[in-house]
């Protein structure tokens, strides 16, 4: 059978991409080598950008009952104050990423995603017309053929390797452990709740529910004792003792894994009909949920573009913009996490100076948006003159806009492109014209934090075009074509 899109990997990025494609009506198959999606996802942090994205797609409500909001963020564990950000982005949220994956898998299945478990990729080949993916399944080998293949299969991505995409970078001497522990009320780990830095490394303890904690350790400047196999309780306790000088006894180990200090960035995000996203495209030191936010932004960026191409309404070169927009974002995530590691180890006076600097509102704002994944701006080529300051960014005040504009929350949850008419005079209805089937036109009074008379939002929530207050609509038709295809198509 010939498929439109096959995704390899049912982690958060692969499942998010699958959901995006189904919202656009594109059939999709997801191949996962494990028996359950994301069962051992180690992360717990959803930064502001992820919360914002999940809110847009109507996924955040399912997560709220299993985690908690916290109005804090950090740059290299130097604490910032997101309550002071001008645009009032959402606060960070703590929930095991395994539970986020569970909710994404449920949404994917409800949308009709063909999720196939126990499917290990053996070989990938492509030609001008299709991609052939040979897989091992519980019932034997088979080959799946598709128009496009997306590798969301992690750092050791078979898809990336098969596509011949280089993955340059480096690994620093470092060894980390992460574990879920059942502990009693008198456990010494209670004194270590939060993230703490020591000359030898770091220890972080996050409550995960009654009598359960997530314990993370990291030792700088050491070679890993081994790279395979999960650490046992004794090894984890020894790590805490060496780093923090705290003797941890008791507790029951529920799950554990190792992690390392590796920074790599794919040379390109596309090779013919094959794409890479998430950890298959970029990997770096895990800090503040930046890996998750960068990966999910990959997914929502690629999803609507693949759907547009398969629907015959993509302008020339649209699929190539996935690399031009997301590769710089991946590079920046690698660069900014490197900078944070430099402040984490060794502990120097420079760290103290940065801690002083974050007290300045402008520094707090800059770093807060950086670690929250909300400062990315895609390159924009305006039809004439300078691009509007909002172009290429997410709409400021997304949560407030969803509450204020009737129909906006529903349009975002459905993955639609949206034209917000804030003029109050119904002047943009004619401009939408033949694009009306693919662009939702919504009218509203002017919105706080949105200094524009009209805004065209792509399906991923990015501003494709905006008109200044009192300005004209030059460039709107070109922007509509770039987002929704030529008006004559499908009208």
CSV table of C-alpha atoms in Angstrom, one decimal:
chain,number,residue,atom,x,y,z
A,1,UNK,CA,0.0,0.0,0.0
A,2,UNK,CA,1.2,3.5,-0.9
A,3,UNK,CA,1.0,6.1,1.9
A,4,UNK,CA,1.3,9.9,1.9
A,5,UNK,CA,3.5,10.3,5.0
A,6,UNK,CA,5.2,7.7,7.2
A,7,UNK,CA,6.7,9.0,10.5
A,8,UNK,CA,9.3,6.9,12.4
A,9,UNK,CA,9.1,7.4,16.1
A,10,UNK,CA,6.1,7.8,18.4
A,11,UNK,CA,7.7,10.2,20.9
A,12,UNK,CA,6.2,13.7,21.5
A,13,UNK,CA,7.6,15.1,18.2
A,14,UNK,CA,6.4,12.2,16.0
A,15,UNK,CA,3.0,12.1,17.6
A,16,UNK,CA,2.6,15.9,17.4
A,17,UNK,CA,3.5,15.9,13.7
A,18,UNK,CA,1.0,13.0,13.1
A,19,UNK,CA,-1.8,15.0,14.8
A,20,UNK,CA,-0.9,18.1,12.7
A,21,UNK,CA,-1.2,16.1,9.5
A,22,UNK,CA,-4.5,14.6,10.5
A,23,UNK,CA,-5.9,18.0,11.4
A,24,UNK,CA,-5.2,19.0,7.8
A,25,UNK,CA,-6.8,15.8,6.5
A,26,UNK,CA,-3.6,14.0,5.5
A,27,UNK,CA,-3.5,10.2,6.2
A,28,UNK,CA,-0.4,9.3,8.2
A,29,UNK,CA,1.3,6.1,9.5
A,30,UNK,CA,3.5,6.2,12.6
A,31,UNK,CA,6.1,3.4,13.1
A,32,UNK,CA,7.3,2.8,16.7
A,33,UNK,CA,9.9,0.2,17.6
A,34,UNK,CA,8.7,0.0,21.2
A,35,UNK,CA,5.6,-1.7,22.7
A,36,UNK,CA,4.3,1.6,24.0
A,37,UNK,CA,4.8,5.2,22.9
A,38,UNK,CA,7.1,7.3,25.1
A,39,UNK,CA,7.0,4.9,28.1
A,40,UNK,CA,10.5,6.1,29.2
A,41,UNK,CA,10.5,9.7,28.3
A,42,UNK,CA,12.7,11.2,31.0
A,43,UNK,CA,11.8,14.9,31.0
A,44,UNK,CA,9.3,16.7,33.2
A,45,UNK,CA,9.4,20.4,32.2
A,46,UNK,CA,7.0,22.1,29.7
A,47,UNK,CA,8.3,25.6,29.1
A,48,UNK,CA,6.2,28.5,28.1
A,49,UNK,CA,6.4,27.9,24.4
A,50,UNK,CA,5.2,24.3,24.8
A,51,UNK,CA,2.3,25.3,27.1
A,52,UNK,CA,1.3,27.9,24.6
A,53,UNK,CA,1.4,25.4,21.7
A,54,UNK,CA,-0.6,22.8,23.7
A,55,UNK,CA,-3.1,25.5,24.6
A,56,UNK,CA,-3.6,26.4,20.9
A,57,UNK,CA,-4.2,22.7,20.0
A,58,UNK,CA,-6.6,22.1,22.9
A,59,UNK,CA,-4.2,19.6,24.6
A,60,UNK,CA,-3.3,21.4,27.7
A,61,UNK,CA,-6.5,20.6,29.7
A,62,UNK,CA,-5.7,16.9,29.6
A,63,UNK,CA,-2.2,17.6,31.2
A,64,UNK,CA,-3.4,19.9,33.9
A,65,UNK,CA,-4.8,17.2,36.1
A,66,UNK,CA,-1.5,15.4,36.2
A,67,UNK,CA,1.0,18.2,36.8
A,68,UNK,CA,1.4,21.7,38.2
A,69,UNK,CA,2.1,25.2,37.0
A,70,UNK,CA,5.1,27.1,38.4
A,71,UNK,CA,5.8,30.8,37.7
A,72,UNK,CA,9.5,30.3,37.4
A,73,UNK,CA,12.1,29.7,34.8
A,74,UNK,CA,15.9,29.5,34.8
A,75,UNK,CA,18.9,30.1,32.7
A,76,UNK,CA,21.6,27.7,33.8
A,77,UNK,CA,19.6,27.3,37.1
A,78,UNK,CA,19.8,31.1,37.6
A,79,UNK,CA,16.2,31.9,38.4
A,80,UNK,CA,14.3,34.3,36.2
A,81,UNK,CA,10.9,35.9,36.9
A,82,UNK,CA,8.5,35.2,34.0
A,83,UNK,CA,5.7,37.2,35.8
A,84,UNK,CA,7.6,40.3,34.6
A,85,UNK,CA,7.6,39.5,30.9
A,86,UNK,CA,5.8,42.2,28.9
A,87,UNK,CA,3.7,39.7,26.8
A,88,UNK,CA,2.7,37.6,29.8
A,89,UNK,CA,3.5,34.2,28.2
A,90,UNK,CA,2.2,31.2,30.0
A,91,UNK,CA,4.1,29.9,33.0
A,92,UNK,CA,6.1,26.7,32.9
A,93,UNK,CA,4.4,23.4,33.7
A,94,UNK,CA,5.7,20.2,35.3
A,95,UNK,CA,4.4,16.9,34.1
A,96,UNK,CA,6.2,13.7,33.2
A,97,UNK,CA,6.9,13.7,29.4
A,98,UNK,CA,5.7,10.1,29.4
A,99,UNK,CA,2.2,11.4,30.3
A,100,UNK,CA,2.4,14.1,27.6
A,101,UNK,CA,3.2,11.4,25.1
A,102,UNK,CA,0.2,9.3,26.4
A,103,UNK,CA,-2.1,12.3,25.8
A,104,UNK,CA,-0.6,12.9,22.4
A,105,UNK,CA,-1.1,9.2,21.5
A,106,UNK,CA,-4.7,9.3,22.6
A,107,UNK,CA,-5.3,12.4,20.4
A,108,UNK,CA,-3.5,10.8,17.5
A,109,UNK,CA,-5.6,7.7,17.6
A,110,UNK,CA,-8.8,9.8,18.0
A,111,UNK,CA,-7.8,11.7,14.8
A,112,UNK,CA,-7.3,8.4,12.9
A,113,UNK,CA,-3.5,8.1,12.9
A,114,UNK,CA,-2.4,4.6,12.0
A,115,UNK,CA,0.0,4.0,15.0
A,116,UNK,CA,1.9,0.7,14.6
A,117,UNK,CA,3.9,-0.6,17.5
A,118,UNK,CA,6.8,-3.0,17.5
A,119,UNK,CA,8.0,-1.8,14.1
A,120,UNK,CA,11.8,-1.5,13.8
A,121,UNK,CA,13.3,0.2,10.8
A,122,UNK,CA,15.9,-1.9,9.0
A,123,UNK,CA,16.5,0.0,5.8
A,124,UNK,CA,15.4,3.2,4.0
A,125,UNK,CA,15.8,3.9,0.3
A,126,UNK,CA,14.3,6.7,-1.9
A,127,UNK,CA,13.9,7.7,-5.5
A,128,UNK,CA,12.2,10.7,-7.2
A,129,UNK,CA,8.8,9.3,-6.6
A,130,UNK,CA,8.7,7.7,-3.2
A,131,UNK,CA,10.5,6.3,-0.1
A,132,UNK,CA,10.7,2.6,0.7
A,133,UNK,CA,11.1,1.7,4.4
A,134,UNK,CA,11.9,-1.9,5.2
A,135,UNK,CA,10.8,-2.8,8.8
A,136,UNK,CA,10.9,-5.8,11.1
A,137,UNK,CA,7.5,-6.5,12.7
A,138,UNK,CA,6.3,-9.2,15.1
A,139,UNK,CA,5.0,-11.1,12.0
A,140,UNK,CA,8.1,-10.7,9.9
A,141,UNK,CA,9.7,-8.2,7.5
A,142,UNK,CA,7.7,-5.9,5.3
A,143,UNK,CA,8.2,-2.8,3.2
A,144,UNK,CA,6.2,0.4,3.5
A,145,UNK,CA,6.1,2.8,0.6
A,146,UNK,CA,5.3,6.5,1.0
A,147,UNK,CA,5.6,9.9,-0.7
A,148,UNK,CA,7.4,11.3,2.3
A,149,UNK,CA,9.2,9.9,5.3
A,150,UNK,CA,10.0,11.8,8.5
A,151,UNK,CA,12.5,10.6,11.1
A,152,UNK,CA,11.5,11.5,14.6
A,153,UNK,CA,13.5,8.5,15.9
A,154,UNK,CA,15.9,10.2,18.2
A,155,UNK,CA,19.6,10.9,18.5
A,156,UNK,CA,20.6,7.6,16.9
A,157,UNK,CA,18.1,8.0,14.1
A,158,UNK,CA,18.2,5.3,11.4
A,159,UNK,CA,16.2,7.5,9.1
A,160,UNK,CA,18.8,10.3,9.3
A,161,UNK,CA,21.7,7.9,8.7
A,162,UNK,CA,19.9,6.2,5.8
A,163,UNK,CA,19.3,9.7,4.2
A,164,UNK,CA,23.0,10.5,4.4
A,165,UNK,CA,22.4,13.5,6.6
A,166,UNK,CA,25.5,14.4,8.7
A,167,UNK,CA,25.2,15.0,12.4
A,168,UNK,CA,28.2,16.9,13.5
A,169,UNK,CA,28.9,18.0,17.0
A,170,UNK,CA,30.7,16.7,20.1
A,171,UNK,CA,30.4,15.0,23.4
A,172,UNK,CA,31.9,16.3,26.6
A,173,UNK,CA,33.1,14.2,29.6
A,174,UNK,CA,29.9,13.8,31.7
A,175,UNK,CA,27.7,11.2,33.2
A,176,UNK,CA,24.1,11.6,34.3
A,177,UNK,CA,21.4,9.5,35.8
A,178,UNK,CA,17.7,10.0,36.0
A,179,UNK,CA,15.3,7.8,38.0
A,180,UNK,CA,11.8,7.6,39.5
A,181,UNK,CA,11.9,6.6,43.1
A,182,UNK,CA,9.2,5.7,45.6
A,183,UNK,CA,10.3,7.3,48.9
A,184,UNK,CA,9.1,7.7,52.4
A,185,UNK,CA,8.2,11.0,54.1
A,186,UNK,CA,11.6,11.1,55.9
A,187,UNK,CA,13.8,10.6,52.8
A,188,UNK,CA,16.8,12.9,52.7
A,189,UNK,CA,15.8,13.7,49.1
A,190,UNK,CA,13.2,16.0,50.6
A,191,UNK,CA,16.0,18.4,51.4
A,192,UNK,CA,17.1,18.5,47.8
A,193,UNK,CA,13.9,19.4,46.1
A,194,UNK,CA,14.6,21.8,43.2
A,195,UNK,CA,17.7,22.1,41.2
A,196,UNK,CA,21.1,22.5,42.9
A,197,UNK,CA,24.6,23.1,41.7
A,198,UNK,CA,27.8,21.8,43.2
A,199,UNK,CA,31.5,21.9,42.2
A,200,UNK,CA,31.3,18.3,40.9
A,201,UNK,CA,27.9,18.6,39.2
A,202,UNK,CA,24.2,19.0,39.8
A,203,UNK,CA,21.3,17.3,41.6
A,204,UNK,CA,17.6,17.9,40.9
A,205,UNK,CA,14.6,16.5,42.7
A,206,UNK,CA,11.1,16.9,41.4
A,207,UNK,CA,8.0,15.7,43.3
A,208,UNK,CA,6.0,13.4,40.9
A,209,UNK,CA,3.1,12.6,43.3
A,210,UNK,CA,2.5,11.2,46.7
A,211,UNK,CA,5.6,9.3,47.8
A,212,UNK,CA,7.3,9.5,44.4
A,213,UNK,CA,10.1,11.8,43.1
A,214,UNK,CA,12.1,12.2,39.9
A,215,UNK,CA,15.8,12.3,40.8
A,216,UNK,CA,18.4,13.6,38.3
A,217,UNK,CA,22.2,13.7,38.8
A,218,UNK,CA,24.9,14.9,36.6
A,219,UNK,CA,28.7,14.8,37.1
A,220,UNK,CA,31.0,17.0,35.0
A,221,UNK,CA,34.5,16.0,33.8
A,222,UNK,CA,34.0,12.3,34.2
A,223,UNK,CA,33.8,9.5,31.7
A,224,UNK,CA,30.6,7.4,31.9
A,225,UNK,CA,31.2,4.1,33.7
A,226,UNK,CA,29.1,2.5,31.0
A,227,UNK,CA,26.9,3.6,28.2
A,228,UNK,CA,24.3,0.8,28.2
A,229,UNK,CA,22.1,-0.6,30.8
A,230,UNK,CA,20.1,1.3,33.4
A,231,UNK,CA,21.8,2.4,36.6
A,232,UNK,CA,20.7,0.6,39.7
A,233,UNK,CA,19.7,2.2,43.0
A,234,UNK,CA,23.2,1.8,44.6
A,235,UNK,CA,24.8,3.6,41.6
A,236,UNK,CA,22.3,6.4,41.8
A,237,UNK,CA,22.8,6.8,45.6
A,238,UNK,CA,26.6,6.9,45.1
A,239,UNK,CA,26.2,9.6,42.5
A,240,UNK,CA,24.2,11.8,45.0
A,241,UNK,CA,26.8,11.2,47.7
A,242,UNK,CA,29.7,12.2,45.4
A,243,UNK,CA,28.0,15.3,44.1
A,244,UNK,CA,26.0,16.7,47.0
A,245,UNK,CA,27.6,14.9,50.0
A,246,UNK,CA,24.2,13.6,51.0
A,247,UNK,CA,23.7,9.9,52.0
A,248,UNK,CA,20.5,8.7,50.5
A,249,UNK,CA,19.2,5.4,51.9
A,250,UNK,CA,15.9,3.5,51.3
A,251,UNK,CA,13.5,4.0,48.5
A,252,UNK,CA,12.4,1.8,45.7
A,253,UNK,CA,13.6,2.2,42.1
A,254,UNK,CA,10.7,2.3,39.6
A,255,UNK,CA,12.7,3.3,36.5
A,256,UNK,CA,16.1,4.7,35.6
A,257,UNK,CA,18.3,5.7,32.7
A,258,UNK,CA,21.6,7.3,31.8
A,259,UNK,CA,22.2,10.6,30.0
A,260,UNK,CA,25.2,12.3,28.5
A,261,UNK,CA,26.4,15.7,27.4
A,262,UNK,CA,26.2,15.5,23.6
A,263,UNK,CA,25.6,18.5,21.3
A,264,UNK,CA,24.9,17.7,17.6
A,265,UNK,CA,23.0,19.4,14.8
A,266,UNK,CA,21.9,17.8,11.5
A,267,UNK,CA,23.6,19.4,8.5
A,268,UNK,CA,20.3,19.6,6.8
A,269,UNK,CA,16.7,18.8,7.8
A,270,UNK,CA,15.7,17.5,4.4
A,271,UNK,CA,17.2,15.1,2.0
A,272,UNK,CA,14.9,14.6,-1.0
A,273,UNK,CA,11.7,13.0,0.3
A,274,UNK,CA,13.1,12.4,3.8
A,275,UNK,CA,12.9,14.9,6.7
A,276,UNK,CA,14.2,14.8,10.3
A,277,UNK,CA,12.7,16.5,13.3
A,278,UNK,CA,13.2,16.6,17.1
A,279,UNK,CA,16.2,14.8,18.6
A,280,UNK,CA,16.9,13.2,15.2
A,281,UNK,CA,17.7,16.8,14.0
A,282,UNK,CA,19.3,18.4,17.1
A,283,UNK,CA,20.4,17.2,20.5
A,284,UNK,CA,21.9,19.2,23.4
A,285,UNK,CA,22.1,19.3,27.1
A,286,UNK,CA,18.6,19.1,28.6
A,287,UNK,CA,17.7,22.3,30.4
A,288,UNK,CA,14.3,23.7,31.0
A,289,UNK,CA,12.4,21.8,28.4
A,290,UNK,CA,14.2,23.4,25.5
A,291,UNK,CA,14.7,20.1,23.6
A,292,UNK,CA,10.9,19.4,23.8
A,293,UNK,CA,9.9,22.9,22.7
A,294,UNK,CA,12.4,22.9,19.8
A,295,UNK,CA,11.2,19.5,18.6
A,296,UNK,CA,7.5,20.3,18.9
A,297,UNK,CA,8.0,23.5,16.9
A,298,UNK,CA,9.7,21.4,14.2
A,299,UNK,CA,6.5,19.3,14.1
A,300,UNK,CA,4.0,22.1,13.8
A,301,UNK,CA,6.2,23.8,11.2
A,302,UNK,CA,6.6,20.8,9.0
A,303,UNK,CA,3.0,19.5,9.4
A,304,UNK,CA,1.1,22.2,7.6
A,305,UNK,CA,3.7,22.4,4.8
A,306,UNK,CA,3.6,18.7,4.1
A,307,UNK,CA,-0.2,18.8,4.1
A,308,UNK,CA,-0.2,21.7,1.7
A,309,UNK,CA,2.2,19.9,-0.7
A,310,UNK,CA,0.2,16.7,-0.6
A,311,UNK,CA,-3.0,18.7,-1.2
A,312,UNK,CA,-1.5,20.3,-4.3
A,313,UNK,CA,-1.7,23.9,-2.9
A,314,UNK,CA,1.9,24.5,-1.8
A,315,UNK,CA,3.7,27.3,-3.5
A,316,UNK,CA,7.0,26.4,-5.0
A,317,UNK,CA,9.8,25.9,-2.4
A,318,UNK,CA,7.4,25.7,0.6
A,319,UNK,CA,8.9,22.4,1.8
A,320,UNK,CA,12.4,23.8,1.7
A,321,UNK,CA,11.4,26.5,4.2
A,322,UNK,CA,11.2,23.8,6.8
A,323,UNK,CA,15.0,23.7,6.8
A,324,UNK,CA,15.5,27.5,6.4
A,325,UNK,CA,13.2,28.2,9.4
A,326,UNK,CA,13.9,25.4,11.7
A,327,UNK,CA,17.6,24.7,11.2
A,328,UNK,CA,18.6,28.2,12.7
A,329,UNK,CA,16.3,27.5,15.6
A,330,UNK,CA,18.0,24.1,16.3
A,331,UNK,CA,21.4,25.8,16.0
A,332,UNK,CA,20.4,28.4,18.5
A,333,UNK,CA,19.1,25.8,21.0
A,334,UNK,CA,22.4,24.1,20.8
A,335,UNK,CA,24.3,27.4,21.3
A,336,UNK,CA,22.2,28.6,24.2
A,337,UNK,CA,22.4,25.4,26.1
A,338,UNK,CA,26.2,25.3,25.6
A,339,UNK,CA,26.3,28.7,27.2
A,340,UNK,CA,24.2,27.5,30.1
A,341,UNK,CA,26.5,24.5,30.7
A,342,UNK,CA,29.4,26.9,30.8
A,343,UNK,CA,27.7,28.7,33.7
A,344,UNK,CA,26.9,25.4,35.5
A,345,UNK,CA,30.4,24.1,35.5
A,346,UNK,CA,32.8,25.1,36.8
A,347,UNK,CA,31.0,27.4,39.3
A,348,UNK,CA,32.8,30.7,38.8
A,349,UNK,CA,32.4,34.4,39.6
A,350,UNK,CA,30.9,34.8,36.1
A,351,UNK,CA,27.9,32.9,37.3
A,352,UNK,CA,27.5,35.4,40.1
A,353,UNK,CA,27.7,38.4,37.7
A,354,UNK,CA,25.0,36.8,35.4
A,355,UNK,CA,22.8,36.3,38.5
A,356,UNK,CA,23.1,40.0,39.2
A,357,UNK,CA,22.3,40.9,35.6
A,358,UNK,CA,19.0,39.0,35.5
A,359,UNK,CA,17.7,41.5,38.0
A,360,UNK,CA,17.5,44.0,35.2
A,361,UNK,CA,14.1,43.8,33.5
A,362,UNK,CA,15.5,43.8,30.0
A,363,UNK,CA,17.9,40.9,30.8
A,364,UNK,CA,15.1,38.9,32.5
A,365,UNK,CA,12.9,39.5,29.5
A,366,UNK,CA,15.6,38.4,27.0
A,367,UNK,CA,16.6,35.3,28.8
A,368,UNK,CA,13.1,34.4,29.9
A,369,UNK,CA,11.9,34.4,26.3
A,370,UNK,CA,15.0,32.5,25.2
A,371,UNK,CA,14.6,29.6,27.6
A,372,UNK,CA,10.8,29.7,27.1
A,373,UNK,CA,11.1,29.1,23.4
A,374,UNK,CA,9.0,32.2,22.6
A,375,UNK,CA,11.7,34.4,21.0
A,376,UNK,CA,12.1,32.6,17.7
A,377,UNK,CA,11.4,34.8,14.6
A,378,UNK,CA,11.4,33.2,11.2
A,379,UNK,CA,12.9,35.1,8.3
A,380,UNK,CA,10.2,37.1,6.4
A,381,UNK,CA,10.4,38.5,2.9
A,382,UNK,CA,7.8,41.3,2.7
A,383,UNK,CA,6.2,42.1,-0.6
A,384,UNK,CA,7.5,45.7,-0.3
A,385,UNK,CA,9.1,47.8,2.4
A,386,UNK,CA,10.0,46.4,5.8
A,387,UNK,CA,8.2,43.5,7.4
A,388,UNK,CA,5.9,44.2,10.3
A,389,UNK,CA,7.6,43.6,13.7
A,390,UNK,CA,5.1,40.7,14.4
A,391,UNK,CA,5.9,38.9,11.1
A,392,UNK,CA,7.6,35.5,11.7
A,393,UNK,CA,6.7,35.4,15.4
A,394,UNK,CA,3.9,33.8,17.4
A,395,UNK,CA,1.1,36.1,18.2
A,396,UNK,CA,1.7,37.9,21.5
A,397,UNK,CA,-0.9,37.2,24.2
A,398,UNK,CA,-2.2,34.0,22.7
A,399,UNK,CA,-4.2,32.9,25.7
A,400,UNK,CA,-5.9,36.3,26.0
A,401,UNK,CA,-6.6,36.4,22.2
A,402,UNK,CA,-8.3,33.0,22.4
A,403,UNK,CA,-10.6,34.2,25.1
A,404,UNK,CA,-11.4,37.5,23.4
A,405,UNK,CA,-12.0,36.5,19.8
A,406,UNK,CA,-15.0,34.3,19.2
A,407,UNK,CA,-14.0,31.2,17.2
A,408,UNK,CA,-10.3,31.7,17.5
A,409,UNK,CA,-9.7,28.8,20.1
A,410,UNK,CA,-11.8,26.5,17.8
A,411,UNK,CA,-9.8,27.5,14.7
A,412,UNK,CA,-6.5,26.9,16.4
A,413,UNK,CA,-7.6,23.6,17.9
A,414,UNK,CA,-8.5,22.5,14.3
A,415,UNK,CA,-5.1,23.6,12.9
A,416,UNK,CA,-6.6,26.3,10.6
A,417,UNK,CA,-4.8,29.3,9.2
A,418,UNK,CA,-6.6,32.5,10.6
A,419,UNK,CA,-7.0,36.0,9.3
A,420,UNK,CA,-7.8,38.3,12.3
A,421,UNK,CA,-9.6,41.5,11.1
A,422,UNK,CA,-9.1,44.0,13.9
A,423,UNK,CA,-10.2,47.0,11.8
A,424,UNK,CA,-13.9,46.8,12.8
A,425,UNK,CA,-15.1,47.7,9.3
A,426,UNK,CA,-15.2,44.3,7.6
A,427,UNK,CA,-12.8,45.4,5.0
A,428,UNK,CA,-10.9,42.1,4.6
A,429,UNK,CA,-13.7,39.8,3.7
A,430,UNK,CA,-13.2,40.4,0.0
A,431,UNK,CA,-9.4,40.0,0.2
A,432,UNK,CA,-9.8,36.5,1.5
A,433,UNK,CA,-12.0,35.6,-1.5
A,434,UNK,CA,-11.1,32.1,-2.9
A,435,UNK,CA,-8.9,31.3,0.1
A,436,UNK,CA,-11.9,31.2,2.4
A,437,UNK,CA,-12.1,27.4,2.5
A,438,UNK,CA,-8.5,27.2,3.9
A,439,UNK,CA,-8.3,30.4,5.9
A,440,UNK,CA,-10.7,31.2,8.8
A,441,UNK,CA,-11.7,34.9,8.8
A,442,UNK,CA,-12.4,36.2,12.3
A,443,UNK,CA,-13.3,39.7,13.3
A,444,UNK,CA,-12.6,41.4,16.7
A,445,UNK,CA,-12.0,44.6,18.4
A,446,UNK,CA,-8.3,45.6,18.7
A,447,UNK,CA,-6.3,43.2,21.0
A,448,UNK,CA,-3.9,44.2,23.8
A,449,UNK,CA,-0.3,43.5,22.9
A,450,UNK,CA,-1.2,43.2,19.2
A,451,UNK,CA,-0.1,46.5,17.5
A,452,UNK,CA,-1.8,45.7,14.2
A,453,UNK,CA,-5.0,46.3,12.3
A,454,UNK,CA,-5.0,42.8,10.8
A,455,UNK,CA,-2.9,39.6,11.3
A,456,UNK,CA,-2.7,36.5,9.1
A,457,UNK,CA,-1.7,33.5,11.2
A,458,UNK,CA,-0.3,30.3,9.6
A,459,UNK,CA,-1.6,27.0,10.9
A,460,UNK,CA,1.4,26.8,13.2
A,461,UNK,CA,0.4,30.0,14.9
A,462,UNK,CA,3.2,32.1,13.3
A,463,UNK,CA,2.4,35.6,11.9
A,464,UNK,CA,2.7,35.4,8.1
A,465,UNK,CA,1.6,39.0,7.6
A,466,UNK,CA,0.3,41.9,9.6
A,467,UNK,CA,-0.9,45.4,8.7
A,468,UNK,CA,0.0,48.3,11.0
A,469,UNK,CA,-2.8,50.2,12.7
A,470,UNK,CA,-4.3,52.5,10.2
A,471,UNK,CA,-2.2,51.0,7.4
A,472,UNK,CA,-3.1,49.4,4.1
A,473,UNK,CA,-3.2,45.7,3.2
A,474,UNK,CA,-0.3,45.6,0.8
A,475,UNK,CA,1.2,42.1,0.7
A,476,UNK,CA,-1.9,40.3,2.0
A,477,UNK,CA,-2.7,38.5,-1.3
A,478,UNK,CA,0.9,37.2,-1.5
A,479,UNK,CA,0.8,36.1,2.1
A,480,UNK,CA,-2.5,34.3,1.6
A,481,UNK,CA,-1.1,32.4,-1.4
A,482,UNK,CA,2.0,31.4,0.6
A,483,UNK,CA,-0.1,30.1,3.4
A,484,UNK,CA,-3.2,28.7,1.6
A,485,UNK,CA,-2.2,28.3,-2.0
A,486,UNK,CA,-3.5,30.3,-5.0
A,487,UNK,CA,-7.1,31.4,-4.4
A,488,UNK,CA,-8.3,29.7,-7.6
A,489,UNK,CA,-7.2,26.3,-6.2
A,490,UNK,CA,-10.0,24.5,-4.3
A,491,UNK,CA,-12.2,27.6,-4.2
